[in-house]
CSV table of C-alpha atoms in Angstrom, one decimal:
chain,number,residue,atom,x,y,z
A,1,MET,CA,0.1,-0.3,0.1
A,2,ALA,CA,1.6,3.3,-0.9
A,3,SER,CA,2.0,5.8,1.6
A,4,SER,CA,0.3,9.3,1.3
A,5,ALA,CA,3.5,11.1,0.3
A,6,THR,CA,3.7,8.5,-2.4
A,7,ARG,CA,0.0,7.9,-3.3
A,8,ALA,CA,-0.1,8.6,-7.1
A,9,MET,CA,-1.9,11.6,-7.8
A,10,PRO,CA,-5.3,11.3,-10.1
A,11,LEU,CA,-5.1,13.0,-13.8
A,12,ARG,CA,-8.1,15.4,-14.2
A,13,ARG,CA,-9.0,14.7,-17.8
A,14,THR,CA,-12.2,16.9,-18.1
A,15,ARG,CA,-10.4,19.8,-19.9
A,16,ALA,CA,-10.1,19.5,-23.7
A,17,LEU,CA,-6.4,19.2,-24.6
A,18,HIS,CA,-6.1,22.1,-26.8
A,19,THR,CA,-7.2,24.4,-24.2
A,20,ARG,CA,-4.3,23.3,-22.1
A,21,HIS,CA,-2.0,25.2,-24.5
A,22,GLU,CA,-3.7,28.6,-24.9
A,23,LEU,CA,-1.5,31.8,-24.0
A,24,THR,CA,-3.4,33.6,-21.2
A,25,ARG,CA,-2.4,36.9,-19.2
A,26,ARG,CA,-4.0,39.0,-16.5
A,27,HIS,CA,-4.3,42.9,-16.5
A,28,GLN,CA,-1.2,44.3,-14.9
A,29,PRO,CA,-1.6,46.9,-12.5
A,30,PRO,CA,-0.8,50.8,-13.5
A,31,ARG,CA,2.6,51.8,-13.2
A,32,CYS,CA,1.9,55.2,-12.0
A,33,PRO,CA,1.2,55.2,-8.5
A,34,LEU,CA,-1.6,58.0,-8.8
A,35,LEU,CA,-3.4,55.7,-11.3
A,36,LEU,CA,-2.9,52.8,-8.9
A,37,LEU,CA,-4.8,54.8,-6.3
A,38,PHE,CA,-7.3,55.6,-8.5
A,39,ALA,CA,-8.1,52.1,-9.8
A,40,LEU,CA,-8.3,50.7,-6.3
A,41,HIS,CA,-10.5,53.6,-5.2
A,42,THR,CA,-12.9,53.3,-8.2
A,43,ARG,CA,-12.4,49.3,-9.1
A,44,GLY,CA,-11.8,47.8,-5.2
A,45,ALA,CA,-8.9,46.5,-3.4
A,46,CYS,CA,-9.1,43.4,-5.7
A,47,ALA,CA,-9.1,45.3,-9.2
A,48,TRP,CA,-5.7,44.3,-10.0
A,49,ALA,CA,-5.3,41.0,-8.0
A,50,LEU,CA,-3.3,38.4,-9.4
A,51,PRO,CA,-3.9,34.5,-9.7
A,52,GLY,CA,-3.9,32.8,-6.2
A,53,CYS,CA,-4.9,36.3,-4.5
A,54,CYS,CA,-8.7,37.6,-5.8
A,55,ALA,CA,-8.2,37.5,-9.3
A,56,GLU,CA,-9.8,38.5,-12.4
A,57,PRO,CA,-10.9,36.2,-15.3
A,58,ARG,CA,-8.1,35.5,-17.8
A,59,LEU,CA,-8.2,37.3,-21.0
A,60,SER,CA,-7.1,35.9,-24.3
A,61,ALA,CA,-4.0,37.4,-25.8
A,62,ALA,CA,-1.6,36.9,-28.3
A,63,VAL,CA,2.0,36.1,-27.4
A,64,SER,CA,3.2,39.5,-25.9
A,65,CYS,CA,6.3,38.3,-23.6
A,66,VAL,CA,8.6,37.1,-26.3
A,67,PRO,CA,10.7,39.0,-28.6
A,68,PRO,CA,9.6,39.5,-32.5
A,69,PRO,CA,11.2,36.8,-34.7
A,70,ARG,CA,13.9,38.0,-36.7
A,71,SER,CA,13.4,38.5,-40.6
A,72,GLY,CA,12.7,35.4,-42.4
A,73,GLU,CA,12.1,33.3,-39.4
A,74,VAL,CA,8.2,33.8,-38.9
A,75,SER,CA,7.2,30.6,-40.5
A,76,THR,CA,9.3,28.5,-38.4
A,77,MET,CA,8.7,30.2,-35.1
A,78,VAL,CA,6.8,28.7,-32.4
A,79,ALA,CA,5.8,30.3,-29.1
A,80,SER,CA,6.7,28.1,-26.3
A,81,SER,CA,3.1,28.9,-24.8
A,82,ALA,CA,1.4,27.6,-27.7
A,83,TYR,CA,3.5,24.4,-28.1
A,84,GLY,CA,1.6,21.0,-28.9
A,85,ALA,CA,-1.7,22.7,-29.3
A,86,GLY,CA,-3.7,20.3,-31.6
A,87,MET,CA,-0.9,18.0,-32.3
A,88,THR,CA,-0.3,14.5,-31.6
A,89,GLN,CA,2.6,12.6,-30.6
A,90,THR,CA,3.3,11.7,-34.3
A,91,ASP,CA,3.2,15.5,-35.3
A,92,MET,CA,5.7,16.3,-32.9
A,93,MET,CA,8.1,13.7,-33.8
A,94,GLU,CA,7.8,14.8,-37.3
A,95,ARG,CA,7.6,18.6,-36.7
A,96,ASP,CA,10.0,19.1,-33.9
A,97,GLN,CA,13.6,20.3,-35.0
A,98,LEU,CA,16.1,18.8,-32.4
A,99,VAL,CA,19.4,20.5,-32.1
A,100,LEU,CA,21.9,18.2,-33.3
A,101,VAL,CA,25.3,18.2,-31.4
A,102,ASP,CA,29.0,16.9,-31.5
A,103,SER,CA,30.3,15.1,-28.4
A,104,SER,CA,31.8,18.4,-27.1
A,105,ASP,CA,28.3,19.8,-27.2
A,106,ARG,CA,28.6,22.1,-30.3
A,107,VAL,CA,25.7,22.6,-32.4
A,108,SER,CA,26.3,20.6,-35.6
A,109,GLY,CA,22.7,20.7,-37.4
A,110,ALA,CA,19.1,20.3,-37.0
A,111,MET,CA,16.8,17.0,-37.5
A,112,SER,CA,13.2,16.0,-36.7
A,113,LYS,CA,12.5,14.2,-33.5
A,114,ARG,CA,11.7,11.1,-35.5
A,115,GLU,CA,15.0,11.1,-37.3
A,116,ALA,CA,17.4,11.5,-34.4
A,117,HIS,CA,15.6,8.9,-32.0
A,118,SER,CA,15.6,6.2,-35.2
A,119,PHE,CA,17.7,3.2,-34.1
A,120,SER,CA,18.4,0.4,-36.8
A,121,ALA,CA,21.5,-1.5,-37.9
A,122,ALA,CA,22.6,1.5,-40.2
A,123,THR,CA,22.0,4.1,-37.0
A,124,PRO,CA,22.4,1.9,-34.2
A,125,ARG,CA,22.3,5.1,-31.8
A,126,GLY,CA,20.2,7.3,-33.9
A,127,CYS,CA,21.7,10.8,-33.9
A,128,LEU,CA,23.4,12.4,-31.0
A,129,HIS,CA,21.1,15.6,-29.8
A,130,ARG,CA,20.6,18.0,-27.0
A,131,ALA,CA,18.0,17.3,-24.2
A,132,PHE,CA,17.5,18.5,-20.5
A,133,SER,CA,15.9,16.5,-17.5
A,134,CYS,CA,14.1,18.8,-15.1
A,135,PHE,CA,14.1,17.6,-11.4
A,136,LEU,CA,11.6,19.8,-9.4
A,137,PHE,CA,11.2,19.7,-5.6
A,138,ASP,CA,8.4,21.0,-3.3
A,139,THR,CA,9.4,23.1,-0.1
A,140,GLU,CA,9.5,20.0,1.9
A,141,GLY,CA,12.5,18.7,-0.4
A,142,ARG,CA,10.5,15.9,-1.8
A,143,MET,CA,11.1,15.0,-5.4
A,144,LEU,CA,8.4,15.0,-8.2
A,145,LEU,CA,8.4,12.0,-10.2
A,146,THR,CA,6.1,11.3,-13.6
A,147,LYS,CA,5.3,8.1,-15.1
A,148,ARG,CA,5.4,8.6,-19.0
A,149,ALA,CA,1.9,8.3,-20.8
A,150,ALA,CA,1.2,4.8,-22.5
A,151,SER,CA,0.4,6.8,-25.6
A,152,LYS,CA,4.3,8.0,-25.9
A,153,ILE,CA,6.2,6.6,-28.7
A,154,THR,CA,9.8,6.2,-27.0
A,155,PHE,CA,9.7,4.8,-23.5
A,156,PRO,CA,6.3,4.9,-22.8
A,157,SER,CA,5.1,3.8,-19.0
A,158,VAL,CA,8.3,4.4,-17.7
A,159,TRP,CA,8.9,6.4,-14.3
A,160,THR,CA,11.1,9.3,-14.5
A,161,ASN,CA,11.9,12.9,-13.3
A,162,ALA,CA,9.5,15.8,-13.6
A,163,CYS,CA,9.9,16.5,-17.0
A,164,CYS,CA,12.4,15.3,-19.5
A,165,SER,CA,12.5,16.6,-23.2
A,166,HIS,CA,14.2,18.8,-25.8
A,167,PRO,CA,15.4,22.2,-26.6
A,168,LEU,CA,14.2,22.9,-30.2
A,169,HIS,CA,15.6,25.0,-33.1
A,170,GLY,CA,12.9,28.1,-34.2
A,171,ALA,CA,11.5,28.2,-30.7
A,172,VAL,CA,10.5,31.6,-29.0
A,173,PRO,CA,12.1,32.2,-26.6
A,174,ASN,CA,15.6,31.0,-28.0
A,175,GLU,CA,16.3,27.8,-26.8
A,176,VAL,CA,19.6,27.0,-28.3
A,177,ASP,CA,22.5,27.6,-25.8
A,178,HIS,CA,26.1,28.1,-27.2
A,179,ASP,CA,28.2,27.0,-24.2
A,180,ASP,CA,27.2,30.0,-21.9
A,181,VAL,CA,30.1,31.5,-20.6
A,182,ASP,CA,28.7,31.2,-17.0
A,183,LEU,CA,27.0,28.1,-17.8
A,184,ALA,CA,23.5,29.8,-17.0
A,185,MET,CA,22.3,27.7,-20.1
A,186,PRO,CA,19.0,30.1,-20.6
A,187,GLY,CA,17.8,28.2,-23.8
A,188,ALA,CA,17.6,25.0,-21.9
A,189,LYS,CA,15.5,26.5,-19.3
A,190,HIS,CA,13.2,28.3,-21.5
A,191,ALA,CA,12.9,24.7,-23.1
A,192,ALA,CA,12.1,23.3,-19.5
A,193,ARG,CA,9.4,25.7,-18.7
A,194,ARG,CA,7.5,25.2,-22.2
A,195,LYS,CA,7.2,21.4,-21.5
A,196,LEU,CA,6.6,21.9,-18.0
A,197,GLN,CA,3.7,23.7,-19.3
A,198,HIS,CA,2.7,21.2,-22.1
A,199,GLU,CA,3.1,18.2,-20.0
A,200,LEU,CA,1.9,19.3,-16.2
A,201,GLY,CA,0.1,22.5,-17.1
A,202,ILE,CA,2.3,24.6,-15.0
A,203,ASP,CA,1.9,28.0,-16.5
A,204,PRO,CA,5.3,29.6,-17.3
A,205,ALA,CA,4.0,33.2,-18.5
A,206,GLU,CA,6.8,35.8,-18.4
A,207,ALA,CA,4.4,38.7,-18.3
A,208,CYS,CA,3.7,38.3,-14.6
A,209,THR,CA,4.0,40.6,-11.4
A,210,PRO,CA,7.3,39.8,-9.8
A,211,ARG,CA,6.7,37.5,-6.9
A,212,ALA,CA,7.8,40.0,-4.1
A,213,GLU,CA,5.1,42.2,-5.2
A,214,CYS,CA,2.6,39.2,-5.5
A,215,THR,CA,3.1,38.7,-1.7
A,216,SER,CA,3.3,41.9,-0.5
A,217,ALA,CA,2.5,44.8,-1.9
A,218,TYR,CA,-1.3,43.1,-2.8
A,219,GLY,CA,-1.6,41.2,0.3
A,220,CYS,CA,-1.4,38.0,-1.7
A,221,THR,CA,-1.0,34.7,0.4
A,222,ALA,CA,-0.4,32.2,-2.5
A,223,VAL,CA,1.9,32.5,-5.3
A,224,PRO,CA,0.4,33.0,-8.6
A,225,PRO,CA,0.6,30.3,-11.4
A,226,CYS,CA,2.5,32.6,-13.6
A,227,CYS,CA,5.2,32.9,-11.1
A,228,GLN,CA,5.5,29.1,-10.0
A,229,VAL,CA,8.6,28.5,-11.9
A,230,PRO,CA,10.5,31.8,-12.8
A,231,HIS,CA,13.3,31.4,-15.2
A,232,GLU,CA,15.7,32.8,-12.9
A,233,ASP,CA,15.2,30.0,-10.4
A,234,PHE,CA,16.2,27.1,-12.4
A,235,ARG,CA,19.8,25.9,-11.8
A,236,PHE,CA,21.9,24.1,-14.4
A,237,LEU,CA,24.1,21.6,-13.0
A,238,SER,CA,25.9,19.5,-15.3
A,239,ARG,CA,25.6,17.4,-18.7
A,240,PHE,CA,25.6,13.6,-19.4
A,241,HIS,CA,26.3,12.1,-22.8
A,242,TYR,CA,24.4,8.8,-23.0
A,243,TRP,CA,22.5,6.3,-25.2
A,244,ALA,CA,19.5,3.6,-24.8
A,245,ALA,CA,17.7,1.5,-26.9
A,246,ASP,CA,14.0,1.2,-26.0
A,247,VAL,CA,13.9,-2.6,-26.0
A,248,LEU,CA,11.4,-2.3,-23.3
A,249,THR,CA,8.8,-1.5,-25.8
A,250,SER,CA,9.6,-3.0,-28.8
A,251,GLY,CA,12.2,-5.9,-28.3
A,252,ALA,CA,15.6,-6.7,-29.3
A,253,GLU,CA,15.4,-4.9,-32.6
A,254,THR,CA,13.4,-2.0,-31.6
A,255,PRO,CA,13.5,1.2,-34.0
A,256,TRP,CA,13.6,3.5,-31.3
A,257,GLY,CA,16.0,4.9,-28.7
A,258,GLU,CA,17.8,7.9,-27.1
A,259,HIS,CA,21.2,9.3,-27.9
A,260,GLU,CA,21.4,12.9,-25.9
A,261,ILE,CA,23.7,15.3,-24.3
A,262,ASP,CA,21.2,16.0,-21.2
A,263,TYR,CA,21.6,19.2,-19.4
A,264,ILE,CA,20.5,18.8,-15.9
A,265,LEU,CA,18.1,21.2,-14.3
A,266,PHE,CA,17.2,21.7,-10.8
A,267,ILE,CA,14.3,24.1,-9.5
A,268,GLN,CA,12.5,23.8,-6.2
A,269,ALA,CA,8.7,25.1,-6.2
A,270,ASP,CA,5.3,24.2,-5.0
A,271,VAL,CA,3.5,24.2,-8.0
A,272,THR,CA,0.0,23.2,-9.2
A,273,LEU,CA,-0.1,20.3,-11.5
A,274,ASP,CA,-2.8,19.9,-14.4
A,275,PRO,CA,-1.0,16.9,-16.1
A,276,ASN,CA,-1.7,16.3,-19.7
A,277,PRO,CA,-2.9,12.6,-20.2
A,278,ASP,CA,-1.1,12.3,-23.6
A,279,GLU,CA,2.1,13.0,-21.9
A,280,VAL,CA,1.9,11.9,-18.3
A,281,GLY,CA,0.1,8.7,-16.4
A,282,GLU,CA,1.0,9.5,-12.9
A,283,VAL,CA,2.4,11.8,-10.8
A,284,ARG,CA,3.9,11.3,-7.3
A,285,TYR,CA,6.2,13.3,-4.8
A,286,VAL,CA,8.7,11.0,-2.8
A,287,THR,CA,11.4,11.3,-0.3
A,288,ALA,CA,14.7,10.0,-0.9
A,289,GLN,CA,14.0,6.7,0.7
A,290,GLU,CA,10.6,6.3,-0.8
A,291,LEU,CA,12.3,6.6,-4.3
A,292,ARG,CA,15.0,3.9,-3.3
A,293,GLU,CA,11.9,1.7,-2.2
A,294,MET,CA,10.5,2.4,-5.7
A,295,LEU,CA,13.7,1.7,-7.4
A,296,ALA,CA,14.0,-1.6,-5.7
A,297,ASP,CA,10.3,-2.8,-6.9
A,298,PRO,CA,10.7,-5.0,-9.9
A,299,THR,CA,7.3,-4.4,-11.2
A,300,LEU,CA,8.4,-0.9,-11.8
A,301,ARG,CA,9.8,0.3,-15.2
A,302,TRP,CA,12.2,3.2,-15.2
A,303,SER,CA,14.0,5.4,-17.8
A,304,PRO,CA,17.5,4.3,-18.5
A,305,TRP,CA,18.5,8.4,-18.1
A,306,PHE,CA,16.9,8.9,-14.9
A,307,VAL,CA,18.4,5.8,-13.6
A,308,GLY,CA,22.2,6.7,-14.8
A,309,ILE,CA,21.9,10.4,-13.8
A,310,MET,CA,21.0,9.3,-10.0
A,311,GLU,CA,23.4,6.9,-9.8
A,312,ARG,CA,26.6,9.3,-10.9
A,313,ALA,CA,25.2,12.7,-9.4
A,314,GLY,CA,21.3,12.6,-8.8
A,315,TRP,CA,21.6,11.2,-5.0
A,316,GLU,CA,24.3,13.7,-4.3
A,317,TYR,CA,22.9,16.7,-5.8
A,318,TRP,CA,19.5,16.1,-3.8
A,319,ALA,CA,21.4,15.3,-0.4
A,320,ASP,CA,22.4,18.8,-0.6
A,321,LEU,CA,19.8,20.5,-2.3
A,322,GLU,CA,20.4,23.7,-1.0
A,323,GLU,CA,23.4,23.7,-2.5
A,324,ALA,CA,22.3,22.5,-5.7
A,325,LEU,CA,19.9,25.5,-5.9
A,326,LYS,CA,22.6,28.1,-5.4
A,327,GLU,CA,23.3,30.3,-8.1
A,328,ASN,CA,27.0,29.6,-8.4
A,329,GLY,CA,27.2,26.1,-6.3
A,330,ARG,CA,29.9,23.7,-6.3
A,331,PHE,CA,28.0,21.2,-8.2
A,332,ILE,CA,27.9,23.3,-11.4
A,333,THR,CA,30.3,21.9,-13.8
A,334,ARG,CA,31.2,22.4,-17.4
A,335,GLU,CA,32.4,18.7,-17.5
A,336,ILE,CA,30.3,16.5,-19.8
A,337,VAL,CA,29.9,12.5,-18.4
A,338,PHE,CA,29.8,9.7,-20.7
A,339,PHE,CA,27.8,6.7,-19.8
A,340,ASP,CA,26.5,3.7,-21.5
A,341,PRO,CA,23.1,2.4,-20.4
A,342,PRO,CA,21.8,0.3,-17.5
A,343,ASP,CA,21.3,-3.3,-18.2
A,344,GLY,CA,18.2,-4.1,-20.8
A,345,PHE,CA,18.6,-1.2,-23.1
A,346,VAL,CA,20.8,-2.6,-25.7
A,347,ALA,CA,19.6,-3.9,-29.0
A,348,LYS,CA,20.5,-6.9,-31.0
A,349,TYR,CA,22.4,-4.2,-33.6
A,350,ASN,CA,24.2,-2.3,-30.6
A,351,LEU,CA,27.7,-3.8,-31.1
A,352,GLU,CA,30.7,-3.9,-28.7
A,353,SER,CA,32.8,-2.3,-31.7
A,354,HIS,CA,30.6,0.8,-31.3
A,355,GLY,CA,32.1,3.6,-29.3
A,356,ARG,CA,31.4,7.1,-27.9
A,357,GLU,CA,31.3,8.8,-31.3
A,358,THR,CA,28.9,6.3,-32.8
A,359,GLY,CA,25.9,8.3,-34.2
A,360,VAL,CA,27.7,11.8,-33.5
A,361,GLN,CA,27.4,14.3,-36.3
A,362,GLN,CA,30.9,16.2,-36.0
A,363,ILE,CA,31.2,19.8,-37.2
A,364,ALA,CA,33.1,19.8,-40.7
A,365,ARG,CA,33.9,23.7,-40.3
A,366,GLU,CA,33.2,26.4,-37.4
A,367,SER,CA,31.4,28.5,-39.8
A,368,LYS,CA,29.2,25.7,-40.8
A,369,ALA,CA,27.9,25.4,-36.9
A,370,ALA,CA,27.4,29.2,-36.8
A,371,SER,CA,25.5,29.4,-39.9
A,372,ILE,CA,22.9,26.9,-38.2
A,373,ALA,CA,22.9,28.2,-34.8
A,374,GLU,CA,19.7,29.4,-34.4
């Protein structure tokens, strides 16, 4: 019997799928103090309240919190808040343009999600691309786990960390990092916020009043949804280069697998979850001991990246979560750690002669990388 802390949370399935992705915003208070006083006098103390306080209904709006696309990019840009609207799993496999990289994580090209994840004798490890794994903790220090939906094409029905996906070419805001000097990796964080909304219903809206104002100036006692996962609260810690064939789903000659340089992102926040049933089957908050018990349960299946990351660094990060969340904490590293998959994730066509460079598209010229950077 699962404890109250680990009991799976039911999903709300009553909302139409497409409504989950609509960009919304609330009225912002007047910037001028005199206008604010006038508004409070004429409309009442809650006239400019934010969600979680005494909020007004949301208003439909076009994207207003992102920079305008560059010339010639209009047809390829997709606002992060609209991502996934009306799209099936197959649509996303075909349309998403992943960031191909070499083994040093330098951008080397772009490729559809389907192509990059296609495993076969000809492409035994697919194509190396960039990914992120977001680890989300509540204020009690418990880790949020998700079980990937059965409808997922790759690695369905496996337990993993809160959110795992890919930065995309052509996204707004820009999700393509270029070895940021201070390792802030803003693009990966934008991608994480986009997917936290798409998969778990966590609103990443940029256009919101800062939390300091939400909790003081307006007398709010709750954090508005738009402020639950601020971009600046994410911490990039490290990168892992791994591969794994999805033999659990499709057998020894599976057509699918993962080959990624995975950016590890940590964030601590109490969030409101509204899981997308086409992405997430179950959600569960766990303590470290509860996770160890789950990992020891032979009836549960796990993503190979989660197991590999936890074995190499995850437990250490979690044991000192305060340090992991520091802006310049000691865990932040430029190093890229490689690992082969855990037992059970090797296909028939994966040979001992294959090495770390198998499936890696190298950069022929520096100018080529610059030309495809964004």
